[in-house]
Every structure is written in C-alpha cells, then in structure tokens.
CSV table of C-alpha atoms in Angstrom, one decimal:
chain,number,residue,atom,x,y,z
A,1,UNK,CA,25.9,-29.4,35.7
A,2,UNK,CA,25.7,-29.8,32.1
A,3,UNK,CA,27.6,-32.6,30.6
A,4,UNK,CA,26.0,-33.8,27.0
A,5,UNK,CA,25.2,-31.0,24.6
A,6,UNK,CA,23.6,-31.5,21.2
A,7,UNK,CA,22.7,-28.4,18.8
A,8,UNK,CA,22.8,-26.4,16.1
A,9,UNK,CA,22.8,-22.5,16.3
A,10,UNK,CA,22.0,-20.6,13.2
A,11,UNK,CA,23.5,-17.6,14.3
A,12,UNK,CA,25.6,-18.2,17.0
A,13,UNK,CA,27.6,-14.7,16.7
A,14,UNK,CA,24.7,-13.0,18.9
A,15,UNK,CA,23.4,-16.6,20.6
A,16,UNK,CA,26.2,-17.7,23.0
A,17,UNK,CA,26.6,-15.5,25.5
A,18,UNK,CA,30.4,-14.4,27.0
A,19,UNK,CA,29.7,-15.5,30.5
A,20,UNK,CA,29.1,-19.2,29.2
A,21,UNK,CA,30.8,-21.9,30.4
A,22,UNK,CA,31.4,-25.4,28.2
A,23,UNK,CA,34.3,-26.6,30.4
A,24,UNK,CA,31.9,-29.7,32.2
A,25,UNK,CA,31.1,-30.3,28.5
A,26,UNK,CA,32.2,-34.2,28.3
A,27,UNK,CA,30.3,-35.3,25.0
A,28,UNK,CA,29.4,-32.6,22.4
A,29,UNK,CA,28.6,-32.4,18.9
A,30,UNK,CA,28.0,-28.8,17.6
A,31,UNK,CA,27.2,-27.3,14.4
A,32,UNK,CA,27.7,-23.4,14.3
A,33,UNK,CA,26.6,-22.5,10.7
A,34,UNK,CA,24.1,-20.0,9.7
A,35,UNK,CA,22.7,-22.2,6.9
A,36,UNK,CA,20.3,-24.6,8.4
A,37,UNK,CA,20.2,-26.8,5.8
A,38,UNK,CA,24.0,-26.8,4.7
A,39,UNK,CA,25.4,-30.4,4.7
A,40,UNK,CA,27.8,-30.1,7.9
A,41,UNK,CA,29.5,-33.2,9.5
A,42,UNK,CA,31.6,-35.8,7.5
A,43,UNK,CA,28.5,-38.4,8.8
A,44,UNK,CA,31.9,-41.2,7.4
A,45,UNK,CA,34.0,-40.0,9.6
A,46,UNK,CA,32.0,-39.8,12.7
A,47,UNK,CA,30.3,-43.4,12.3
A,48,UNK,CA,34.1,-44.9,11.9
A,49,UNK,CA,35.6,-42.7,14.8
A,50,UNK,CA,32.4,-42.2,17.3
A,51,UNK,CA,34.0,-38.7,18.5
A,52,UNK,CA,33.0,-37.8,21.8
A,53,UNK,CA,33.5,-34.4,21.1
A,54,UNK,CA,32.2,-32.8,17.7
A,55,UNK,CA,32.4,-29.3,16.6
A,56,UNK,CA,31.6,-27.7,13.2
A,57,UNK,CA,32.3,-24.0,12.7
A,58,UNK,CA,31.4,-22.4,9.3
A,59,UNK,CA,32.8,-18.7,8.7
A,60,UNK,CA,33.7,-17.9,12.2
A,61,UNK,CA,35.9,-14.6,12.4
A,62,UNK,CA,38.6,-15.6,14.9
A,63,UNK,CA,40.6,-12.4,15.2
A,64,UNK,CA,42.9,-13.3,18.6
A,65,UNK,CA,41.7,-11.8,21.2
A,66,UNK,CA,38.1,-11.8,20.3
A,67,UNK,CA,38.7,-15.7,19.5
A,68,UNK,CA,40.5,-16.6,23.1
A,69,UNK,CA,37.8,-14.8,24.8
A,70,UNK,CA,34.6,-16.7,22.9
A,71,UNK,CA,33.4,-20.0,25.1
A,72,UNK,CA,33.9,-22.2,22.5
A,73,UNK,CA,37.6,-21.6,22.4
A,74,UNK,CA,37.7,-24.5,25.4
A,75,UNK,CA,35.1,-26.6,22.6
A,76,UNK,CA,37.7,-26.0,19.7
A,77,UNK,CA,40.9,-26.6,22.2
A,78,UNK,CA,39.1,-30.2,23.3
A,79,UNK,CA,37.4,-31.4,19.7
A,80,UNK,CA,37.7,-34.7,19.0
A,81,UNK,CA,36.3,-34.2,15.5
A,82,UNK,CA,37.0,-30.5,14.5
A,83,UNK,CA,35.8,-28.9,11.0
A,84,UNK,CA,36.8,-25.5,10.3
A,85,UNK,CA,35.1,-23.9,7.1
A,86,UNK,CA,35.6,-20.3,5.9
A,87,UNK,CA,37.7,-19.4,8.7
A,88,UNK,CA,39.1,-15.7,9.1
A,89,UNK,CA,41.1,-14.2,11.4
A,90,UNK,CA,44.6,-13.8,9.6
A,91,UNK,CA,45.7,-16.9,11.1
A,92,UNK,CA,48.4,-18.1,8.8
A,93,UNK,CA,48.8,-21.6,10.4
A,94,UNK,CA,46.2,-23.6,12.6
A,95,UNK,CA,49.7,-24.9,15.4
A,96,UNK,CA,50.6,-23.4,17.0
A,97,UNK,CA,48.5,-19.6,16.2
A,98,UNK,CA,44.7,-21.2,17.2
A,99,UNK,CA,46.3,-24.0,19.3
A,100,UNK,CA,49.5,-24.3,21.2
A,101,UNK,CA,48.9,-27.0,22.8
A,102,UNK,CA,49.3,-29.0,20.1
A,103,UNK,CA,45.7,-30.6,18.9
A,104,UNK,CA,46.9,-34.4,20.8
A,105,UNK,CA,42.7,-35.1,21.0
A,106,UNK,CA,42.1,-34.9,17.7
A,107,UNK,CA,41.0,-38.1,15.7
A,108,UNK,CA,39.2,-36.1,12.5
A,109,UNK,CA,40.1,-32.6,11.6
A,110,UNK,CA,38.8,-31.4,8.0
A,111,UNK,CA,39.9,-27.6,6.8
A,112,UNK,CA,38.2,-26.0,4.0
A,113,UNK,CA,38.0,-22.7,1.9
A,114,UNK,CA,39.9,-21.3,4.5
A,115,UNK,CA,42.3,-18.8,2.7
A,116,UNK,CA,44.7,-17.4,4.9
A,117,UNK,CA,45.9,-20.5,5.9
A,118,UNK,CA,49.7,-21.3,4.4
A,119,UNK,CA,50.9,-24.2,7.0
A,120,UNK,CA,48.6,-26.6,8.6
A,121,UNK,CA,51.5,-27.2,11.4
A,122,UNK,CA,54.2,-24.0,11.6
A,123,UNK,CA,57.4,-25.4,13.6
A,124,UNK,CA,59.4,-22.4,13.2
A,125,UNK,CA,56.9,-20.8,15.6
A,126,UNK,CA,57.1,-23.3,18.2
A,127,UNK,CA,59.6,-23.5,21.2
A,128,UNK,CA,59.0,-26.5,22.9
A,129,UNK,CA,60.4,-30.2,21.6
A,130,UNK,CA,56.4,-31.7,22.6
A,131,UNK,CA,54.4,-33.9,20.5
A,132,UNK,CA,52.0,-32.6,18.2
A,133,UNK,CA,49.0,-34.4,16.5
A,134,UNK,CA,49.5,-37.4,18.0
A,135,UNK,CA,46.3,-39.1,17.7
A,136,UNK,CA,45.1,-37.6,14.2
A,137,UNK,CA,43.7,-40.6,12.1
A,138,UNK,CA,41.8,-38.8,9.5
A,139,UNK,CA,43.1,-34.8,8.0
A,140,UNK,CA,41.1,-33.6,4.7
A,141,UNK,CA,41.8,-30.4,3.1
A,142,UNK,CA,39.8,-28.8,0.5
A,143,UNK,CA,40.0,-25.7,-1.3
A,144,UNK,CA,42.8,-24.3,0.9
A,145,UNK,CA,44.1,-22.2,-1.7
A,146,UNK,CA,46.2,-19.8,0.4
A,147,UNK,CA,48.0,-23.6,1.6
A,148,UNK,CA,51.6,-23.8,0.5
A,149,UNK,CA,53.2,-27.3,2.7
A,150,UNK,CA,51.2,-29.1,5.1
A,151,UNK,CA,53.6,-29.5,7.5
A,152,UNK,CA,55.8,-26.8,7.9
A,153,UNK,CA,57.9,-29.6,10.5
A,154,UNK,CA,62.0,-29.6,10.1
A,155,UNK,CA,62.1,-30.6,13.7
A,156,UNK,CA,60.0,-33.5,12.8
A,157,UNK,CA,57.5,-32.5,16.0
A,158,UNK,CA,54.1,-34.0,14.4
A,159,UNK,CA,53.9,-37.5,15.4
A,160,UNK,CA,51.6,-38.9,12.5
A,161,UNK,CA,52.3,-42.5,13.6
A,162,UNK,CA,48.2,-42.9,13.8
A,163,UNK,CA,47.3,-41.1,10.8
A,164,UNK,CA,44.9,-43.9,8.3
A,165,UNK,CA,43.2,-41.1,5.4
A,166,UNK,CA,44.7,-38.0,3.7
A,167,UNK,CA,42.6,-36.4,1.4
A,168,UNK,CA,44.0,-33.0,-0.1
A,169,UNK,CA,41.9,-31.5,-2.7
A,170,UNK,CA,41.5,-28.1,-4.8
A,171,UNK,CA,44.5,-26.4,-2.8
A,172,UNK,CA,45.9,-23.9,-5.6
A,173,UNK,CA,48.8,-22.9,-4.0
A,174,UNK,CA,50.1,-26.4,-2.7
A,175,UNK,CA,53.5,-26.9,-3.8
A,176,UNK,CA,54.2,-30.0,-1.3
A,177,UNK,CA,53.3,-31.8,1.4
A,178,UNK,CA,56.6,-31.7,3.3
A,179,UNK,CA,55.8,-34.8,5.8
A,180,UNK,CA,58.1,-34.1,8.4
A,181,UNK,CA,61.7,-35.5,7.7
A,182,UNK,CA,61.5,-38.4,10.3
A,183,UNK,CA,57.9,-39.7,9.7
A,184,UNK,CA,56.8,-42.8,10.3
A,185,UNK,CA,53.7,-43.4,8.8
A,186,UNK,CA,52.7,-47.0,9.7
A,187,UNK,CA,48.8,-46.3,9.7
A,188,UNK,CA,48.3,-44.4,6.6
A,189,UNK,CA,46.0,-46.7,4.1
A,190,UNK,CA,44.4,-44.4,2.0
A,191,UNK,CA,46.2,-40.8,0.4
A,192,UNK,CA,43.6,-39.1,-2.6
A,193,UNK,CA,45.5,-36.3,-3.9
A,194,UNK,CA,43.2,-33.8,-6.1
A,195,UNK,CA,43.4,-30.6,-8.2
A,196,UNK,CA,46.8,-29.3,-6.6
A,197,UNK,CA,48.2,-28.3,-9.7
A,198,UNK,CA,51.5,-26.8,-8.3
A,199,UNK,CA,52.5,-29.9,-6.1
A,200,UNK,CA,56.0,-31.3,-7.5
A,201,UNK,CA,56.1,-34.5,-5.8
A,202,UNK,CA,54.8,-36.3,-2.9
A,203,UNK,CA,57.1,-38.9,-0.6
A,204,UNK,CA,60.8,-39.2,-0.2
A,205,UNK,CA,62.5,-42.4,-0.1
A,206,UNK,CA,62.9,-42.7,4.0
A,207,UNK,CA,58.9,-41.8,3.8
A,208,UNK,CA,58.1,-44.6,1.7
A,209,UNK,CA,59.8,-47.2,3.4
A,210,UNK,CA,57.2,-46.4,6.6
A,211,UNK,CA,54.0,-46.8,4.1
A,212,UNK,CA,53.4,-50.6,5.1
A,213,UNK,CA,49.6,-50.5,5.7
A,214,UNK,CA,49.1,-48.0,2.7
A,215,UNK,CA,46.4,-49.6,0.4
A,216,UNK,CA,44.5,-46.8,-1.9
A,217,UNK,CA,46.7,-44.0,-3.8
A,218,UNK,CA,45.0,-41.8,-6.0
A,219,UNK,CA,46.1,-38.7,-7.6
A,220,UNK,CA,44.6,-36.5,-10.5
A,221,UNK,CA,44.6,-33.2,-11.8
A,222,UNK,CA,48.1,-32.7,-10.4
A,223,UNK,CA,49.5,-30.9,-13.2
A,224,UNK,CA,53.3,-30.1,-12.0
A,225,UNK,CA,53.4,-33.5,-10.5
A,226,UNK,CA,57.2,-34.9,-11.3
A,227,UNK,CA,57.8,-37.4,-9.1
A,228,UNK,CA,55.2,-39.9,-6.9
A,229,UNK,CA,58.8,-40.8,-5.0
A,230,UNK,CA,61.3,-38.1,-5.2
A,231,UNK,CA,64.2,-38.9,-6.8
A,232,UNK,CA,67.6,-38.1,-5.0
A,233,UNK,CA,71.4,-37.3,-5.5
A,234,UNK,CA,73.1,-40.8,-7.2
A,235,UNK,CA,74.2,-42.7,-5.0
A,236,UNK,CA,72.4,-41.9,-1.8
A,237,UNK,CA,69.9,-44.3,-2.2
A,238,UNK,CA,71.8,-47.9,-1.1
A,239,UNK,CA,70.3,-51.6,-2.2
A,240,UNK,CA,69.1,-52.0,1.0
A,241,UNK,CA,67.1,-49.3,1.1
A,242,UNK,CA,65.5,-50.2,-2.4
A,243,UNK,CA,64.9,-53.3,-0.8
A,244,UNK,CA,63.2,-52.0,2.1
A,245,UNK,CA,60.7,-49.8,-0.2
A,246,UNK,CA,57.8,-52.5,-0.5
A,247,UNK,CA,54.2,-51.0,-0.7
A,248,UNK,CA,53.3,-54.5,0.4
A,249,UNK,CA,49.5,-53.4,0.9
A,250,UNK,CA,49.0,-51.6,-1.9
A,251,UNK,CA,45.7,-52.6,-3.7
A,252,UNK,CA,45.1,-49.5,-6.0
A,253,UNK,CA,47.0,-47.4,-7.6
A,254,UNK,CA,45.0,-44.5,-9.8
A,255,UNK,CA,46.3,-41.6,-11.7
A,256,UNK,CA,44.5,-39.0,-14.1
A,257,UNK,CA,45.9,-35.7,-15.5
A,258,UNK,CA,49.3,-35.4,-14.1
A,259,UNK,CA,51.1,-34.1,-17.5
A,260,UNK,CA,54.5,-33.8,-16.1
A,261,UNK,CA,55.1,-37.3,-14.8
A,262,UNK,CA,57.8,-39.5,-16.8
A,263,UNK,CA,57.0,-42.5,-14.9
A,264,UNK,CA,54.7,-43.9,-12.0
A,265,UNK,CA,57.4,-45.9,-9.4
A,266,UNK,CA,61.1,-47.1,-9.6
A,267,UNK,CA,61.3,-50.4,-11.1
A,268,UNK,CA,62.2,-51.8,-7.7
A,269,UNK,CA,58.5,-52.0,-6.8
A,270,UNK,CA,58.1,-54.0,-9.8
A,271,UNK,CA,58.2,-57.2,-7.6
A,272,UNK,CA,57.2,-56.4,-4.5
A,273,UNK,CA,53.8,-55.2,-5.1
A,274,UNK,CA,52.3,-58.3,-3.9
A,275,UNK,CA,48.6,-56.9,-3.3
A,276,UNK,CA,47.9,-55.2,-6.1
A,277,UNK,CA,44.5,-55.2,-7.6
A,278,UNK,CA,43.8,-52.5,-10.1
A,279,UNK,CA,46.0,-49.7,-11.9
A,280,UNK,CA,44.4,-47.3,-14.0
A,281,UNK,CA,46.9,-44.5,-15.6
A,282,UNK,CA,44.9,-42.2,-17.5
A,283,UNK,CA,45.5,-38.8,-20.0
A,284,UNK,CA,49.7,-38.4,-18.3
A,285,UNK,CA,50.4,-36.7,-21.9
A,286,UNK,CA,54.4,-37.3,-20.6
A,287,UNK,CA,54.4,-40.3,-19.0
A,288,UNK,CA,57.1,-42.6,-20.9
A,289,UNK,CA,57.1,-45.8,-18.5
A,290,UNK,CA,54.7,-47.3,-15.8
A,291,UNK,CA,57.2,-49.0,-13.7
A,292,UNK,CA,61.2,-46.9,-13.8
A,293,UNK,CA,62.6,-43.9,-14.8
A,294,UNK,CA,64.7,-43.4,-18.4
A,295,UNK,CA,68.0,-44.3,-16.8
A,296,UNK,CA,66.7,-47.7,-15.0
A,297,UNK,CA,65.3,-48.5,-18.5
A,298,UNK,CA,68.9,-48.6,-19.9
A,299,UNK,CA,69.5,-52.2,-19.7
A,300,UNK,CA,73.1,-51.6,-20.2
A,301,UNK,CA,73.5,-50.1,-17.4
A,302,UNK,CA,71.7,-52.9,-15.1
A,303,UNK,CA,71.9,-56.0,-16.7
A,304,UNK,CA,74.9,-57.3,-14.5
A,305,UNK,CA,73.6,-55.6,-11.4
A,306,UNK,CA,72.4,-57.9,-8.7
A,307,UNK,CA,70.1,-55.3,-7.2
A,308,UNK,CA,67.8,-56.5,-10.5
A,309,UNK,CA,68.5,-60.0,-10.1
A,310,UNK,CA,64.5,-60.5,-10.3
A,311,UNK,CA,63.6,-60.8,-13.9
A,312,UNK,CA,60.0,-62.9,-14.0
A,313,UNK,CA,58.3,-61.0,-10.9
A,314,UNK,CA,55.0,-62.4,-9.8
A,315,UNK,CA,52.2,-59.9,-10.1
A,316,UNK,CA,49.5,-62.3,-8.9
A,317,UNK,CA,47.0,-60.1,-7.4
A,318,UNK,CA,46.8,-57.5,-10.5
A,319,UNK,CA,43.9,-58.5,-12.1
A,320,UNK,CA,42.8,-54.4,-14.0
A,321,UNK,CA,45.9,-53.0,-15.9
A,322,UNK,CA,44.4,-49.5,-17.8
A,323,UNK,CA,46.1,-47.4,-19.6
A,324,UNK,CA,44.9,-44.7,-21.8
A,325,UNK,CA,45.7,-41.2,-23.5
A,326,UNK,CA,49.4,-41.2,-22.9
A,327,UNK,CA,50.5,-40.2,-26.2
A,328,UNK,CA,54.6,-40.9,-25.3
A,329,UNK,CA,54.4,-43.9,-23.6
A,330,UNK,CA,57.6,-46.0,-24.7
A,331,UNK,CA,56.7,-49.4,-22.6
A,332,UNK,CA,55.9,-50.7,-19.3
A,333,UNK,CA,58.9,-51.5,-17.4
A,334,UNK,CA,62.3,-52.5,-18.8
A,335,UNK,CA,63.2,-55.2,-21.0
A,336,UNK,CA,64.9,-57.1,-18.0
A,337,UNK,CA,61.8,-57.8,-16.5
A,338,UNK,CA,58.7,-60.5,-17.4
A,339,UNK,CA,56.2,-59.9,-15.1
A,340,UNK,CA,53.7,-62.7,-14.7
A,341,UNK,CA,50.0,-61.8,-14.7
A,342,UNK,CA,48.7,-64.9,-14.0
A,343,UNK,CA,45.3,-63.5,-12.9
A,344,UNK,CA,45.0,-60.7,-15.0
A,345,UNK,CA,41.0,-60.3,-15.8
A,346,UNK,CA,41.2,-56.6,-18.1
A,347,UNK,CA,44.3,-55.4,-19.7
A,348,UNK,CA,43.5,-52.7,-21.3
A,349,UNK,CA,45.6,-50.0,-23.4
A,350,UNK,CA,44.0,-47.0,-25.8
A,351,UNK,CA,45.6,-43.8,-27.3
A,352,UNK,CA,48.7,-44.8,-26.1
A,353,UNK,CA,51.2,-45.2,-29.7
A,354,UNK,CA,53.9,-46.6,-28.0
C-alpha cells in the first residue's frame, strides 16, 4: 500500500481516475497545475514548516458535488500545507463550504486570485461551538479581490493562538480583517498588509494587547486606511488597558501610501516600544503626527494626567527614523514628551514642511 507520493500532473482533470484511493497517503506533496513550469510551492514556507502533507491546486473547478466526489478531496481535507489558486466553484467562503471540519491540520494555507471568495472563515454558517484553524502558523492572501473580512467569526471560533505571518496583498474589496472578537494572538511576529485600498483599520484595542511576539508591521498602498489601532467610544478604553498595550517586540514598523491616516499609534506606545529598530513613514499625504492622535496632542488636556506621567521615554533600540512626503505633518509626538535617541544612526526627514 502506497504511503509516500511525490508528483506533478499537468493535466490532472482527465489523469486521476474516480476509483482512486489517497486515504493510506501519509507524506505527500502534489502540484496539480497545467503549467509545468509555473512557480508553485512557497519553497519558504515549506523549508520553515517541513509539511508532511503538500498540495498545490491551480484552477481547479470545485462545483460540490463533483468536488466531494474527486480523490483528492481526502488530500485537500488532510493538507498540511494547502495552496489554492484560481479556484471556482461558487464557493463563497473556504469554512465551512470546502471544509467543515474545520482545517485543524493546517500549518501553511496561501489563497490567490480566487474571486468568489468573500470570507476566508464564515461562522454564520456553522452550527457547532468546535475549534477551527487551530494549528495555522502561516495564511497569505493575494489578489482575493471578491474578499470582503477575513474572518467572518462573532462567535470567536477560529483559534489563531499559533498563527506567526499574515501576508494580505492586492484584495480589492477588503474592507477589514475582523480578527475574531476574543483573539489571542500570542504568535503573530510578522503582519505585511499590501494594496487593500478599501481596508479602514486593522486591530482593536483588546487585539493589540495579545500582539507580544509581533516584530515586523508593514503596510502600503492602503489608501482608506484610518486607523492602525481603532479608536473607540471615550471612555472605554481604562489606564490599565493603555498600559497593557506594549508592542514590546516590535522591531519595524513601515508604512507607504496610506493617505487617510492622521497618525501612526496612540502616544501610549511612545515608551514602551523598547525593540524598536527602524521606522520608515513614507508619501501619508494626511498624516499630522507619528506617535498620537489631534486630541492627545492637546497638552491642555493631559498635562496633569498621570496616565502621561512619562515625559523623557527611552527609545534605545531606534536607530533609522524616516520620514518623507507627508506634506501636513505638524510634529512627532506631543510636546510633553522628550524621547531619548541615544543610538539613533539615520534620522532622516524630506518633503515634510511641518
């Protein structure tokens, strides 16, 4: 009995037979694309992860009966590393339409250019209270332009505990993320946002107090981008949760065409960015302050708060600070606070009058 398959079928419409059977299949990596020199497999991602299960599919037509009948359902349903590209079928969702069991194996999974696709994770659909992507560590998404929210999750059923990369890129129609309500995202290290120019904003405040191991953010071409951290209602955000929203990992912080932002982070991060390296904010043609937004910049309004008792913050990692083309830049951070750059190698600032 079969056990280890390696291969690569050109045309695998007509070359895997109905009465095929992968289930003894217990290492696999195949590539079902009918372009044999087409660049398949993120060769990254499997060198990092070492999946023992592989599959690439490139424009398979998965209308639902014809796609539960097919033998490499049982290879899509037990994928360790799963890229879909061109997929069609009318499946507006990939949980639970083309898996209900929830997609707990999964380690990679990259989706691209496949249109139909609104939610990445549906929970309105879904009966059951179970788990669902539980092991994911790496989810890229590229030119998902029928993709409105990634997670589609106000039951909060997608565990993303073990999630490390999130790469989102060319999605048109993207107009948020929506990480489910009661995320904890301990693992995530690196989020690269590109091209999504609806998206309006990408954490909430309990999301951002999870984001301890998070080390790259990068985000560009996001033209309706408003808030990096949503702001909420006055009030509802207590000192001790400001306190508790640290970044402490953060290394890298890039940004590049996001015309609607006012400001990069509350002020609040100011001094608790304790690993960061580089920060590069570039053409932002709104942007009026790296660090708070217009009313934390009103130092009569904070100067006798003790939540900003912190005036000379120590920035001691911080050693590139670029700015450029951000024509109504006012200043940095408020006038309350001094930060020390003690090992601050480039400072940089062009095209930016204020």
């Amino acid at each position: 009995q079969l056990e280890e398959l390696y291969f690569h079928l050109f045309s695998y419409k007509e070359d895997i037979p109905h009465n095929v059977s992968f289930s003894r299949l217990q290492r696999y990596v195949i590539v079902l694309d009918h372009r044999p020199y087409s660049f398949h497999l993120k060769t990254e991602i499997m060198e990092e992860h070492r999946p023992s299960r592989a599959l690439y599919i490139n424009g398979l037509n998965a209308s639902t009966q014809r796609f539960i009948s097919l033998p490499i359902m049982d290879l899509f349903l037990r994928a360790e590393y799963l890229h879909l590209k061109h997929l069609k079928g009318g499946y507006k969702n990939l949980i639970p339409s083309m898996d209900q069991q929830g997609m707990n194996q999964l380690i990679a999974l990259v989706l691209e250019y496949s249109l139909d696709i609104e939610y990445l994770f549906d929970s309105t659909m879904i009966t059951t209270k179970d788990v669902f992507l539980s092991k994911l560590v790496t989810l890229r998404l590229n030119g998902m332009h029928g993709l409105q929210e990634v997670f589609h999750d106000q039951f909060s059923l997608c565990s993303l505990e073990n999630l490390q990369e999130l790469i989102i890129e060319n999605c048109a129609q993207l107009y948020s993320i929506s990480f489910p309500r009661y995320s904890n995202l301990c693992s995530i290290k690196v989020l690269r946002i590109y091209n999504c120019p609806v998206l309006t904003s990408l954490f909430m405040p309990s999301i951002v107090k999870t984001l301890v191991l998070l080390e790259v953010l990068k985000i560009s071409e996001c033209h309706k981008l408003k808030y990096i951290i949503e702001e909420v209602k006055e009030g509802t955000i207590n000192r001790q949760n400001h306190a508790s929203m640290t970044l402490p990992k953060l290394s890298i912080i890039d940004i590049e065409g996001c015309e609607r932002l006012k400001y990069i982070l509350p002020v609040c991060f100011l001094g608790e960015l304790v690993s960061l390296q580089r920060m590069s904010i570039r053409k932002c043609s709104e942007l009026m302050y790296v660090f708070g937004n217009e009313k934390e910049h009103d130092l009569s309004a904070y100067q006798h708060q003790s939540t900003y008792h912190c005036l000379y913050p120590n920035l001691l990692n911080l050693d590139t600070f670029k700015l450029d083309s951000l024509p109504n830049l006012v200043d940095f951070w408020p006038d309350y606070y001094r930060p020390r750059l003690l090992n601050l190698k480039e400072g940089r600032c062009t095209e930016c009058p204020g």
